[in-house]
Short mmCIF file of C-alpha atoms in Angstrom, two decimals:
data_model
loop_
_atom_site.label_atom_id
_atom_site.label_comp_id
_atom_site.label_asym_id
_atom_site.label_seq_id
_atom_site.Cartn_x
_atom_site.Cartn_y
_atom_site.Cartn_z
CA MET W 118 19.29 28.20 4.29
CA THR W 119 15.56 28.20 4.78
CA GLU W 120 13.32 26.56 2.19
CA LYS W 121 10.14 28.36 1.21
CA VAL W 122 8.12 25.15 0.91
CA VAL W 123 8.90 21.61 2.01
CA ILE W 124 6.44 18.99 0.74
CA ILE W 125 6.26 15.67 2.57
CA GLY W 126 4.89 12.79 0.49
CA SER W 127 4.77 12.14 -3.26
CA GLY W 128 1.31 10.90 -4.21
CA PRO W 129 -1.04 12.98 -6.39
CA ALA W 130 -1.50 15.57 -3.61
CA GLY W 131 2.20 16.15 -2.96
CA LEU W 132 3.19 16.19 -6.62
CA THR W 133 0.40 18.57 -7.63
CA ALA W 134 1.40 20.87 -4.76
CA ALA W 135 4.96 20.69 -6.15
CA ILE W 136 3.84 21.62 -9.67
CA TYR W 137 1.99 24.69 -8.41
CA ALA W 138 4.65 25.74 -5.90
CA ALA W 139 7.43 25.33 -8.47
CA ARG W 140 5.55 27.34 -11.08
CA ALA W 141 5.04 30.07 -8.48
CA GLY W 142 8.83 30.27 -8.10
CA LEU W 143 8.87 28.80 -4.59
CA GLU W 144 11.51 26.15 -5.48
CA PRO W 145 9.83 23.38 -3.47
CA LEU W 146 11.80 20.62 -1.80
CA MET W 147 9.94 17.31 -1.73
CA VAL W 148 10.70 14.47 0.66
CA GLU W 149 9.08 11.69 -1.33
CA GLY W 150 9.36 8.85 1.15
CA MET W 151 10.25 5.22 0.61
CA GLU W 152 6.81 4.53 -0.83
CA ARG W 153 7.30 6.95 -3.67
CA GLY W 154 4.13 7.70 -5.61
CA GLY W 155 1.86 6.45 -2.84
CA GLN W 156 -1.05 4.06 -3.10
CA LEU W 157 -1.39 4.49 -6.88
CA MET W 158 1.89 2.62 -7.27
CA ILE W 159 0.01 -0.54 -6.33
CA THR W 160 -3.13 0.28 -8.32
CA THR W 161 -3.52 -1.19 -11.79
CA ASP W 162 -6.01 0.48 -14.05
CA VAL W 163 -6.99 4.02 -13.14
CA GLU W 164 -10.06 4.73 -15.24
CA ASN W 165 -11.44 7.82 -13.51
CA TYR W 166 -8.54 10.25 -13.71
CA PRO W 167 -9.55 12.97 -16.18
CA GLY W 168 -7.50 13.22 -19.34
CA PHE W 169 -6.91 9.49 -19.87
CA PRO W 170 -9.90 8.24 -21.88
CA ASP W 171 -8.42 4.74 -22.17
CA GLY W 172 -7.37 4.54 -18.52
CA ILE W 173 -3.80 4.49 -17.28
CA MET W 174 -1.76 2.24 -14.98
CA GLY W 175 -1.28 3.80 -11.53
CA PRO W 176 2.55 3.76 -11.68
CA ASP W 177 2.50 5.34 -15.16
CA LEU W 178 0.21 8.13 -13.99
CA MET W 179 2.49 8.87 -11.05
CA GLU W 180 5.58 8.87 -13.27
CA GLN W 181 3.98 11.46 -15.54
CA ILE W 182 2.90 13.74 -12.69
CA ARG W 183 6.38 13.42 -11.19
CA LYS W 184 8.00 14.45 -14.47
CA GLN W 185 5.73 17.48 -14.59
CA ALA W 186 6.77 18.47 -11.06
CA GLU W 187 10.47 18.03 -11.89
CA ARG W 188 10.15 20.01 -15.11
CA PHE W 189 9.44 23.14 -13.09
CA GLY W 190 12.34 22.64 -10.71
CA THR W 191 11.08 20.55 -7.81
CA ARG W 192 13.98 18.99 -5.90
CA ILE W 193 13.25 15.51 -4.61
CA ILE W 194 14.76 13.57 -1.70
CA SER W 195 14.09 9.81 -1.74
CA SER W 196 13.82 9.05 1.97
CA ASN W 197 11.32 9.09 4.78
CA VAL W 198 10.98 12.02 7.15
CA THR W 199 12.33 10.98 10.54
CA ASP W 200 10.72 13.73 12.58
CA VAL W 201 9.49 17.31 12.43
CA ASP W 202 9.39 20.30 14.74
CA LEU W 203 6.39 22.49 13.95
CA SER W 204 6.47 24.43 17.24
CA GLU W 205 8.26 27.46 15.77
CA ARG W 206 9.01 28.99 12.40
CA PRO W 207 11.00 28.28 10.44
CA PHE W 208 9.82 24.70 10.91
CA THR W 209 12.33 21.84 11.06
CA VAL W 210 12.04 18.68 8.96
CA ARG W 211 14.58 15.93 9.69
CA VAL W 212 15.51 13.19 7.25
CA GLY W 213 17.96 10.90 9.01
CA SER W 214 20.89 13.12 9.99
CA ASP W 215 19.93 15.88 7.53
CA GLU W 216 17.93 18.81 8.77
CA TYR W 217 15.86 21.19 6.65
CA ARG W 218 14.31 24.51 7.69
CA ALA W 219 11.06 25.54 6.07
CA GLU W 220 8.87 28.65 6.04
CA THR W 221 5.91 26.46 5.11
CA VAL W 222 5.27 22.71 5.12
CA ILE W 223 2.75 20.79 3.00
CA ILE W 224 1.88 17.39 4.40
CA SER W 225 0.65 14.81 1.88
CA THR W 226 1.77 11.54 3.43
CA GLY W 227 -1.42 9.71 2.49
CA ALA W 228 -2.91 6.65 4.09
CA SER W 229 -2.06 2.95 4.19
CA ALA W 230 -4.26 -0.14 4.09
CA ARG W 231 -4.96 -1.18 7.63
CA TRP W 232 -4.17 -4.54 9.14
CA LEU W 233 -5.77 -6.03 12.25
CA GLY W 234 -2.67 -5.75 14.41
CA VAL W 235 -3.45 -8.96 16.32
CA PRO W 236 -1.14 -11.84 17.26
CA GLY W 237 -0.40 -14.24 14.40
CA GLU W 238 -1.40 -11.84 11.64
CA GLU W 239 2.00 -10.63 10.53
CA LYS W 240 3.67 -14.02 10.81
CA LEU W 241 0.96 -15.59 8.63
CA ARG W 242 0.76 -12.87 6.00
CA GLY W 243 1.12 -14.68 2.70
CA PHE W 244 0.27 -17.97 4.44
CA GLY W 245 -3.46 -17.46 4.61
CA VAL W 246 -3.61 -13.83 5.75
CA SER W 247 -4.28 -11.51 2.82
CA ALA W 248 -5.66 -8.09 1.94
CA CYS W 249 -6.31 -8.81 -1.74
CA ALA W 250 -9.08 -11.21 -2.74
CA THR W 251 -8.49 -10.80 -6.47
CA CYS W 252 -4.83 -11.75 -5.96
CA ASP W 253 -5.21 -14.62 -3.55
CA GLY W 254 -8.72 -16.08 -3.91
CA PHE W 255 -7.28 -18.56 -6.41
CA PHE W 256 -5.27 -20.27 -3.65
CA PHE W 257 -8.39 -21.12 -1.64
CA ARG W 258 -10.43 -23.32 -3.95
CA ASP W 259 -13.01 -25.28 -1.91
CA LYS W 260 -11.63 -23.83 1.33
CA GLU W 261 -13.40 -21.93 4.09
CA LEU W 262 -12.53 -18.27 4.51
CA VAL W 263 -13.08 -15.35 6.85
CA VAL W 264 -13.44 -11.76 5.63
CA VAL W 265 -13.05 -9.03 8.26
CA GLY W 266 -14.84 -5.72 7.70
CA GLY W 267 -18.23 -4.16 7.00
CA GLY W 268 -17.67 -1.61 4.23
CA ASP W 269 -18.04 -1.86 0.46
CA SER W 270 -14.55 -3.25 0.01
CA ALA W 271 -15.26 -6.06 2.52
CA MET W 272 -18.48 -6.88 0.60
CA GLU W 273 -16.60 -6.96 -2.71
CA GLU W 274 -13.94 -9.23 -1.26
CA ALA W 275 -16.50 -11.62 0.23
CA LEU W 276 -18.52 -11.86 -2.99
CA PHE W 277 -15.42 -12.35 -5.11
CA LEU W 278 -14.14 -15.11 -2.82
CA THR W 279 -17.35 -17.14 -3.23
CA LYS W 280 -16.08 -18.00 -6.73
CA PHE W 281 -13.39 -20.13 -5.10
CA ALA W 282 -14.25 -20.85 -1.48
CA SER W 283 -16.82 -23.36 -0.29
CA LYS W 284 -17.88 -20.97 2.48
CA VAL W 285 -17.14 -17.35 3.39
CA THR W 286 -17.78 -15.91 6.83
CA VAL W 287 -17.86 -12.13 7.18
CA VAL W 288 -16.84 -10.95 10.65
CA HIS W 289 -18.01 -7.45 11.53
CA ARG W 290 -17.68 -5.53 14.77
CA ARG W 291 -21.10 -3.86 14.52
CA ASP W 292 -24.65 -5.18 14.12
CA SER W 293 -25.09 -3.83 10.59
CA PHE W 294 -22.90 -3.16 7.56
CA ARG W 295 -21.57 0.28 6.70
CA ALA W 296 -21.54 -0.79 3.04
CA SER W 297 -24.02 0.49 0.45
CA THR W 298 -27.41 -1.24 0.62
CA ILE W 299 -27.00 -2.99 -2.70
CA MET W 300 -23.65 -4.55 -1.76
CA ALA W 301 -24.82 -5.47 1.74
CA GLU W 302 -27.92 -7.20 0.36
CA ARG W 303 -25.90 -9.21 -2.12
CA VAL W 304 -23.77 -10.48 0.76
CA LEU W 305 -26.69 -11.16 3.09
CA ASN W 306 -28.56 -13.11 0.40
CA HIS W 307 -25.61 -15.14 -0.82
CA PRO W 308 -25.97 -18.86 -0.09
CA LYS W 309 -22.23 -19.31 0.52
CA ILE W 310 -21.84 -16.34 2.90
CA ASP W 311 -22.46 -16.28 6.65
CA VAL W 312 -22.12 -13.22 8.85
CA VAL W 313 -20.87 -13.08 12.43
CA TRP W 314 -22.07 -9.77 13.90
CA ASN W 315 -20.66 -7.77 16.80
CA SER W 316 -17.40 -9.65 16.68
CA VAL W 317 -13.72 -9.01 16.09
CA VAL W 318 -10.74 -11.23 15.34
CA ASP W 319 -8.48 -11.33 18.40
CA GLU W 320 -5.87 -13.69 17.03
CA VAL W 321 -4.93 -15.52 13.86
CA VAL W 322 -3.98 -19.11 14.59
CA GLY W 323 -1.78 -21.42 12.57
CA ASP W 324 1.53 -23.21 12.56
CA GLY W 325 2.95 -22.45 9.12
CA VAL W 326 -0.42 -21.75 7.53
CA VAL W 327 -3.67 -20.33 8.87
CA THR W 328 -5.90 -22.91 10.53
CA GLY W 329 -8.25 -20.62 12.43
CA VAL W 330 -8.98 -17.39 14.23
CA VAL W 331 -10.11 -16.45 17.70
CA LEU W 332 -13.32 -14.45 17.56
CA ARG W 333 -14.40 -12.15 20.38
CA ASP W 334 -17.97 -10.98 20.87
CA VAL W 335 -17.64 -7.24 21.56
CA GLU W 336 -20.76 -7.20 23.76
CA THR W 337 -20.01 -10.13 26.04
CA ASP W 338 -16.20 -10.36 25.56
CA ALA W 339 -16.66 -14.10 25.10
CA THR W 340 -14.01 -15.64 22.84
CA THR W 341 -14.56 -18.57 20.49
CA PRO W 342 -12.07 -20.46 18.32
CA PHE W 343 -13.21 -20.55 14.68
CA SER W 344 -11.72 -22.82 12.02
CA THR W 345 -10.75 -21.23 8.73
CA ASP W 346 -8.19 -21.66 5.98
CA GLY W 347 -7.68 -17.97 5.31
CA VAL W 348 -8.34 -14.47 6.61
CA PHE W 349 -8.97 -11.55 4.26
CA VAL W 350 -8.65 -8.16 5.92
CA ALA W 351 -10.75 -5.27 4.54
CA ILE W 352 -11.02 -2.76 7.38
CA GLY W 353 -10.12 0.43 5.56
CA HIS W 354 -7.16 2.75 5.76
CA THR W 355 -5.15 4.54 8.38
CA PRO W 356 -3.57 7.97 7.79
CA ASN W 357 0.22 8.25 7.90
CA THR W 358 0.46 10.88 10.64
CA LYS W 359 2.66 9.27 13.28
CA VAL W 360 5.49 11.81 12.95
CA PHE W 361 3.05 14.71 13.36
CA SER W 362 1.14 13.51 16.41
CA GLY W 363 1.27 15.98 19.27
CA GLN W 364 2.24 18.81 16.89
CA LEU W 365 -0.92 19.21 14.83
CA GLU W 366 -4.57 18.70 15.66
CA LEU W 367 -5.68 15.26 14.47
CA ASP W 368 -9.12 13.68 14.67
CA GLY W 369 -9.85 10.51 16.63
CA ALA W 370 -8.78 8.31 13.73
CA GLY W 371 -5.50 10.19 13.22
CA TYR W 372 -6.46 12.30 10.19
CA ILE W 373 -5.09 15.86 10.11
CA LEU W 374 -7.83 18.39 10.83
CA THR W 375 -8.06 21.27 8.36
CA GLU W 376 -10.14 24.42 8.35
CA PRO W 377 -13.18 23.66 6.15
CA GLY W 378 -12.72 24.83 2.56
CA THR W 379 -8.96 25.25 2.99
CA THR W 380 -5.90 23.07 3.60
CA ARG W 381 -4.88 25.05 6.71
CA THR W 382 -4.02 22.91 9.71
CA SER W 383 -3.97 23.99 13.36
CA VAL W 384 -0.46 25.43 12.83
CA PRO W 385 -0.25 28.53 10.58
CA GLY W 386 2.11 27.80 7.69
CA VAL W 387 1.46 24.06 7.75
CA TYR W 388 -0.98 22.62 5.18
CA ALA W 389 -2.40 19.14 4.63
CA ALA W 390 -3.64 17.65 1.36
CA GLY W 391 -4.91 14.30 0.10
CA ASP W 392 -5.82 11.15 2.01
CA VAL W 393 -3.91 12.25 5.11
CA ALA W 394 -6.64 14.85 5.67
CA ASP W 395 -9.54 13.33 3.73
CA LYS W 396 -11.46 10.28 4.81
CA VAL W 397 -14.50 11.07 2.69
CA TYR W 398 -13.51 11.27 -0.99
CA ARG W 399 -10.05 9.61 -1.13
CA GLN W 400 -9.65 9.86 -4.90
CA ALA W 401 -6.52 10.56 -6.94
CA VAL W 402 -8.22 13.58 -8.49
CA THR W 403 -9.49 15.03 -5.19
CA ALA W 404 -6.01 14.55 -3.69
CA ALA W 405 -4.51 16.40 -6.66
CA GLY W 406 -7.06 19.19 -6.18
CA MET W 407 -6.18 19.50 -2.50
CA GLY W 408 -2.49 19.57 -3.41
CA CYS W 409 -3.16 22.55 -5.65
CA GLN W 410 -5.09 24.26 -2.85
CA ALA W 411 -2.24 23.64 -0.39
CA ALA W 412 0.33 25.20 -2.71
CA LEU W 413 -1.88 28.25 -3.24
CA ASP W 414 -2.53 28.52 0.51
CA ALA W 415 1.22 28.33 1.20
CA GLU W 416 1.97 30.92 -1.47
CA ARG W 417 -0.57 33.33 0.03
CA PHE W 418 0.88 32.79 3.50
CA LEU W 419 4.40 33.58 2.26
CA ASP W 420 3.11 36.74 0.52
CA HIS W 421 1.57 37.97 3.74
CA MET W 422 4.72 37.27 5.70
CA GLY W 423 6.62 39.42 3.20
CA MET D 32 7.48 -9.13 -19.61
CA GLY D 33 10.84 -7.48 -19.25
CA SER D 34 13.92 -8.50 -21.17
CA ASN D 35 16.16 -8.87 -18.13
CA THR D 36 14.15 -11.58 -16.40
CA ILE D 37 13.93 -15.30 -17.18
CA THR D 38 10.92 -17.62 -17.09
CA VAL D 39 10.93 -20.78 -14.96
CA THR D 40 8.45 -23.66 -14.83
CA ASP D 41 7.75 -26.67 -12.63
CA GLY D 42 10.08 -28.59 -14.95
CA ASP D 43 13.25 -26.50 -14.58
CA PHE D 44 12.61 -24.89 -11.21
CA GLN D 45 15.07 -26.94 -9.15
CA THR D 46 17.88 -26.30 -11.64
CA ALA D 47 17.12 -22.60 -11.67
CA ILE D 48 17.38 -22.15 -7.89
CA ALA D 49 20.44 -24.35 -7.39
CA SER D 50 22.85 -21.58 -8.34
CA GLU D 51 25.19 -19.89 -5.89
CA THR D 52 24.13 -16.59 -7.40
CA PRO D 53 20.91 -15.64 -5.61
CA THR D 54 17.79 -16.18 -7.71
CA LEU D 55 14.64 -14.22 -6.97
CA VAL D 56 11.56 -16.10 -8.13
CA ASP D 57 8.46 -13.97 -8.65
CA PHE D 58 5.27 -16.03 -8.31
CA TRP D 59 2.64 -14.30 -10.43
CA ALA D 60 -0.51 -14.74 -12.51
CA GLU D 61 -2.24 -12.92 -15.34
CA TRP D 62 -5.29 -12.05 -13.24
CA CYS D 63 -3.32 -10.49 -10.37
CA GLY D 64 -3.19 -6.68 -10.62
CA PRO D 65 -0.43 -6.09 -8.08
CA CYS D 66 1.69 -8.71 -9.87
CA LYS D 67 1.68 -6.60 -13.05
CA ILE D 68 2.96 -3.66 -11.07
CA MET D 69 6.04 -5.70 -10.13
CA ASP D 70 7.03 -6.25 -13.78
CA ALA D 71 8.89 -2.96 -14.20
CA PRO D 72 10.71 -2.80 -10.83
CA LEU D 73 11.80 -6.45 -11.10
CA ASP D 74 13.01 -5.99 -14.65
CA GLU D 75 15.00 -2.92 -13.61
CA LEU D 76 16.43 -4.72 -10.59
CA ALA D 77 17.53 -7.61 -12.82
CA GLY D 78 19.21 -5.13 -15.18
CA ASP D 79 20.90 -3.06 -12.45
CA TYR D 80 22.22 -6.06 -10.51
CA SER D 81 23.00 -8.37 -13.39
CA GLY D 82 25.46 -11.02 -12.20
CA LYS D 83 24.51 -10.51 -8.54
CA LEU D 84 20.86 -11.47 -8.70
CA THR D 85 18.92 -13.52 -11.24
CA VAL D 86 15.25 -12.63 -11.50
CA ALA D 87 12.93 -15.42 -12.61
CA LYS D 88 9.17 -15.44 -13.18
CA LEU D 89 6.94 -18.38 -12.36
CA ASN D 90 3.31 -18.37 -13.51
CA VAL D 91 1.29 -20.06 -10.72
CA ASP D 92 -1.59 -20.94 -13.04
CA GLU D 93 0.68 -23.03 -15.24
CA ASN D 94 2.98 -24.37 -12.51
CA PRO D 95 0.85 -25.59 -9.61
CA SER D 96 3.31 -28.04 -8.08
CA THR D 97 6.06 -25.50 -7.35
CA MET D 98 3.46 -23.16 -5.88
CA GLY D 99 2.24 -25.95 -3.61
CA ALA D 100 5.73 -27.11 -2.63
CA TYR D 101 6.61 -23.66 -1.29
CA SER D 102 3.17 -22.97 0.22
CA VAL D 103 2.63 -19.87 -1.89
CA MET D 104 -0.85 -18.66 -0.91
CA SER D 105 -0.62 -15.04 -1.91
CA ILE D 106 0.76 -13.27 -4.94
CA PRO D 107 2.89 -11.52 -5.75
CA THR D 108 5.26 -13.56 -3.57
CA MET D 109 8.96 -13.17 -4.25
CA ILE D 110 11.35 -15.77 -2.86
CA VAL D 111 15.13 -15.47 -2.99
CA PHE D 112 16.88 -18.83 -3.33
CA GLN D 113 20.58 -19.56 -3.06
CA ASN D 114 22.15 -23.01 -3.46
CA GLY D 115 18.63 -24.42 -3.59
CA GLU D 116 17.66 -22.98 -0.19
CA GLU D 117 15.00 -20.38 0.51
CA ARG D 118 16.79 -17.31 1.89
CA ARG D 119 14.17 -14.59 1.92
CA ARG D 120 10.45 -14.26 1.19
CA LEU D 121 8.63 -11.04 0.35
CA VAL D 122 4.86 -11.03 0.06
CA GLY D 123 2.98 -8.24 -1.71
CA ALA D 124 3.81 -5.52 -4.23
CA ARG D 125 6.49 -2.99 -3.41
CA SER D 126 8.54 -0.32 -5.15
CA LYS D 127 12.02 -0.78 -6.57
CA GLY D 128 13.42 1.28 -3.67
CA GLN D 129 11.82 -1.00 -1.11
CA LEU D 130 13.12 -4.08 -2.93
CA GLN D 131 16.63 -2.63 -2.92
CA ALA D 132 16.42 -1.96 0.82
CA GLU D 133 14.98 -5.38 1.68
CA LEU D 134 17.35 -7.30 -0.57
CA ALA D 135 20.46 -5.26 0.30
CA GLU D 136 22.36 -8.27 1.67
CA PHE D 137 22.12 -9.98 -1.73
CA LEU D 138 22.58 -6.92 -3.93
CA ASN D 139 25.59 -5.41 -2.18
CA GLN D 140 27.70 -8.56 -1.95
#
């Protein structure tokens, strides 16, 4: 049996696509993945999603959208996609040993917070390596900390950490911040914050807990050991596109390329919606909007195919 | 806080983890957003696997010595203890499904 629409991913983009596809009678099959609900499942108060004047918890919002998708007959599989074959139609989507054929595929696998990927980082996660200043700043009272990154979120982390730490050093690979001027200025003028420009962290050092990092100057390649009690990583997100690489056109950072104004990818019949294809807006509501577009694009494609 | 979990403190911590039944201790605090997200999945886990896994909550603000003794430097941190020994440590928020997968050896005994 060939499915009309298979949706991969279950954040706001995937679930909105499911609502529209189901209401159009396309009986969508959703492979929701192990991280059901996506990034909103680890977001507390969502205060900018229309329709919730008092805000809503991320997991509650996702539960409601999921119910709405199920109400119209979306079938949901709670596993990760193992691999896909998009080289011919019907497309093939594999989930472990199960194989599904699909006339159209909507990809909404989202993005994940990025880690440095350097030696020592994974081993010391939770022992001085963190990606959440509001969670973990408390554990570093009167300690010295490193924040890696140059965007708004890195600035927010650094400023927040000054409430606890005696000194915060921001390490950034360029010679200026990408962050908004107001945030960058607050960091540059803060008496507790130093900045190391043109540098990256090559290694996190520590036996049991973090005791330092190895910094590398990207211009000279010179490395320097740097003492610190903690490393906060704020270097953005990476799209979840590993299983699609080589089958769809991706940009240099791994995001799925779509035809402007549509959700059409380089393969006719395959659509992309949400953070997996959007590195500009990255909002729950824009992802939901793209999910709607993808379902309508898929519906139109199926109509034309007869 | 859910009805299926118990609360532990610095005072009764050692007693709580001494059991042969695995005890998952969730280190949390009021000001930690991702910790709040763990309330529901942990409560459900405690309900679903009652008798196989005890789920206990430890507030790090109020119980600094346990936090220090186990070098907890990030929350949420969830540590599974059995017979007083640390058996597994999970750092960071995750879904109920992920918890079930990562704790399978304790849940499916």
